[in-house]
Short mmCIF file of C-alpha atoms in Angstrom, two decimals:
data_model
loop_
_atom_site.label_atom_id
_atom_site.label_comp_id
_atom_site.label_asym_id
_atom_site.label_seq_id
_atom_site.Cartn_x
_atom_site.Cartn_y
_atom_site.Cartn_z
CA MET A 1 30.92 87.15 60.15
CA SER A 2 31.27 86.69 63.63
CA ASP A 3 32.03 90.28 65.15
CA ILE A 4 35.31 89.25 67.34
CA PRO A 5 36.11 92.39 69.48
CA ALA A 6 39.64 93.68 68.25
CA SER A 7 41.59 94.01 70.99
CA SER A 8 42.26 97.09 72.80
CA SER A 9 46.04 96.48 73.75
CA PRO A 10 48.64 95.91 71.18
CA CYS A 11 50.69 92.54 71.84
CA HIS A 12 53.85 93.25 74.57
CA ALA A 13 55.79 90.07 73.76
CA GLY A 14 57.99 92.68 71.45
CA ARG A 15 58.74 95.16 73.96
CA TRP A 16 59.48 92.30 77.11
CA ARG A 17 61.82 90.38 74.90
CA ALA A 18 63.96 93.79 74.32
CA ALA A 19 63.64 94.11 77.91
CA THR A 20 64.78 89.89 77.86
CA ILE A 21 68.29 91.06 75.94
CA ALA A 22 68.89 94.57 77.17
CA CYS A 23 68.97 93.21 80.55
CA ILE A 24 70.92 90.20 79.75
CA LEU A 25 73.65 92.34 77.75
CA VAL A 26 73.72 94.96 80.47
CA ILE A 27 74.43 91.55 83.24
CA ALA A 28 77.05 90.60 80.56
CA PHE A 29 78.83 93.40 80.45
CA GLY A 30 78.02 93.82 84.38
CA LEU A 31 80.55 90.52 84.48
CA ALA A 32 82.57 91.37 82.16
CA ALA A 33 83.82 94.34 83.70
CA GLY A 34 84.15 92.93 88.00
CA ALA A 35 85.52 89.72 85.85
CA SER A 36 88.69 92.29 84.38
CA MET A 37 88.31 94.43 87.84
CA TYR A 38 88.75 91.19 89.20
CA GLU A 39 92.45 90.51 87.61
CA GLN A 40 93.35 93.38 87.79
CA PHE A 41 93.58 93.84 91.56
CA LYS A 42 94.96 90.48 91.53
CA ALA A 43 97.68 91.73 89.50
CA GLN A 44 98.12 94.81 91.79
CA VAL A 45 98.33 93.24 94.71
CA ALA A 46 100.88 90.44 93.36
CA HIS A 47 103.17 93.71 92.15
CA LEU A 48 102.64 94.55 96.00
CA GLN A 49 103.68 91.70 97.53
CA ALA A 50 107.26 91.40 95.34
CA GLN A 51 107.67 94.62 96.26
CA LEU A 52 107.65 94.48 100.15
CA LYS A 53 109.48 91.14 99.50
CA ALA A 54 111.54 93.36 97.69
CA THR A 55 111.95 96.44 100.28
CA PRO A 56 114.33 95.80 103.44
CA ARG A 57 113.57 95.34 105.92
CA ILE A 58 115.39 97.01 109.39
CA LYS A 59 114.76 94.71 112.58
CA TYR A 60 118.29 96.35 115.06
CA ILE A 61 119.53 100.21 114.38
CA ALA A 62 122.36 101.77 116.25
CA VAL A 63 124.64 104.73 115.87
CA LEU A 64 127.91 104.92 116.78
CA LEU A 65 129.64 107.95 118.08
CA ASP A 66 133.39 108.38 117.65
CA THR A 67 135.04 110.59 121.16
CA ALA A 68 133.58 113.49 120.27
CA GLN A 69 130.01 112.07 120.56
CA ALA A 70 129.41 113.20 116.76
CA PRO A 71 128.44 110.09 114.73
CA ALA A 72 130.48 108.01 113.31
CA MET A 73 128.65 105.38 111.86
CA LEU A 74 125.04 103.35 111.09
CA ALA A 75 124.50 100.46 111.35
CA THR A 76 121.27 98.75 110.22
CA PHE A 77 120.03 94.07 110.43
CA ASP A 78 118.24 92.96 107.81
CA PRO A 79 116.68 89.92 108.68
CA GLN A 80 115.34 88.64 105.65
CA GLU A 81 118.69 89.15 104.15
CA ARG A 82 120.78 88.35 107.41
CA THR A 83 123.00 91.16 107.36
CA MET A 84 124.14 93.94 109.24
CA GLN A 85 125.17 96.59 107.03
CA LEU A 86 127.24 99.65 108.39
CA GLN A 87 127.62 103.06 106.35
CA ARG A 88 130.64 105.64 107.47
CA LEU A 89 129.24 108.74 108.99
CA ASN A 90 133.16 111.08 108.81
CA THR A 91 135.64 110.36 107.35
CA VAL A 92 138.01 108.93 108.98
CA LYS A 93 139.79 105.93 107.36
CA GLU A 94 141.82 103.14 108.32
CA GLY A 95 145.59 102.94 108.16
CA ARG A 96 147.15 100.68 105.09
CA GLU A 97 147.65 97.87 108.04
CA ASP A 98 145.13 98.66 109.76
CA THR A 99 141.49 96.98 109.78
CA LEU A 100 138.15 98.20 111.26
CA GLN A 101 136.95 95.15 113.82
CA LEU A 102 132.89 95.26 114.34
CA TRP A 103 131.91 94.03 117.78
CA ALA A 104 129.20 93.54 119.69
CA LEU A 105 128.93 93.93 123.28
CA VAL A 106 127.04 92.39 126.39
CA PRO A 107 127.07 93.18 129.59
CA GLY A 108 128.72 90.41 131.60
CA ALA A 109 130.26 88.61 128.85
CA PRO A 110 133.44 89.04 127.41
CA PRO A 111 133.46 91.09 123.50
CA ARG A 112 131.73 88.83 121.17
CA SER A 113 133.32 89.91 117.02
CA LEU A 114 131.00 90.11 114.66
CA GLY A 115 133.40 91.02 111.46
CA VAL A 116 136.19 92.52 109.61
CA LEU A 117 135.53 95.34 107.70
CA ASN A 118 137.56 95.18 104.20
CA SER A 119 136.66 97.58 101.98
CA ALA A 120 137.59 101.32 102.88
CA GLY A 121 134.48 101.75 100.27
CA LYS A 122 131.78 103.93 102.40
CA THR A 123 129.23 101.08 103.02
CA HIS A 124 130.39 97.97 103.79
CA GLN A 125 127.81 94.89 104.67
CA LEU A 126 128.93 92.12 106.89
CA PRO A 127 126.55 88.66 107.70
CA ALA A 128 124.44 87.96 110.54
CA SER A 129 121.38 86.35 112.34
CA ASP A 130 118.90 86.95 115.15
CA ALA A 131 120.16 84.93 117.07
CA ALA A 132 123.57 86.58 117.96
CA LEU A 133 122.00 90.29 118.36
CA ALA A 134 119.51 89.60 120.65
CA THR A 135 121.15 89.70 123.90
CA VAL A 136 123.21 92.22 122.33
CA SER A 137 123.28 95.92 123.84
CA GLN A 138 126.30 97.56 122.05
CA LEU A 139 127.82 97.37 119.28
CA ALA A 140 131.33 98.78 119.23
CA ILE A 141 134.40 99.16 116.50
CA SER A 142 138.40 98.34 116.71
CA VAL A 143 140.80 99.47 115.46
CA GLU A 144 143.51 96.40 114.67
CA ASP A 145 145.80 94.80 112.83
CA LYS A 146 145.70 94.07 109.16
CA GLY A 147 143.02 90.93 109.50
CA GLY A 148 142.08 91.37 112.72
CA ALA A 149 141.89 90.85 116.00
CA ALA A 150 141.30 86.91 117.35
CA THR A 151 138.01 86.08 118.24
CA ASP A 152 138.43 84.94 121.50
CA ARG A 153 141.13 87.34 122.86
CA GLY A 154 139.04 90.37 121.77
CA PRO A 155 139.82 93.80 120.82
CA ARG A 156 143.62 94.56 120.85
CA LEU A 157 142.85 98.78 121.46
CA PRO A 158 140.76 101.04 122.75
CA TYR A 159 136.64 101.09 120.86
CA LEU A 160 137.25 104.40 118.59
CA PHE A 161 133.08 104.42 117.82
CA SER A 162 130.04 102.88 119.79
CA GLY A 163 126.59 102.94 120.42
CA ALA A 164 123.07 101.11 122.10
CA LEU A 165 121.98 98.48 119.85
CA VAL A 166 118.39 99.58 119.47
CA GLN A 167 115.92 97.25 117.97
CA LYS A 168 112.96 98.68 115.90
CA ALA A 169 109.10 97.78 115.56
CA LEU A 170 108.97 96.07 111.88
#
């Protein structure tokens, strides 16, 4: 009989195998959590981009004042929608046979019509372009016959409201 010396330390293969499996599970869990978070962040970014695109931007703004220097109309221009929005701030109404007409005033040039406010509502929208407003220093509103004045003729009466057009930083 031969005496084989008994091993003084137990076999560690089982422990290493268990530790390796545990590490693989932790890594797999971490990768799954990371992938899930990445997809959630992508969805949030897409949602915020859609929300930002839907939010109106204002490039130009003007507060038109009446003859008593009280605010009468708020004008804002949204370059994305290419619209000039006008909101009444007072209760002045045009007559049945009258129309309010918006004018662009450029120093040294005749007034240029930007459109007629057709409805008697509180808010109006007119099509406009960035190029049409680039050189404008003031906006004004006049009272005209139903349908508005001819654009080459200019307003027939003095301006009812007027105010400086200011370019806003986006």
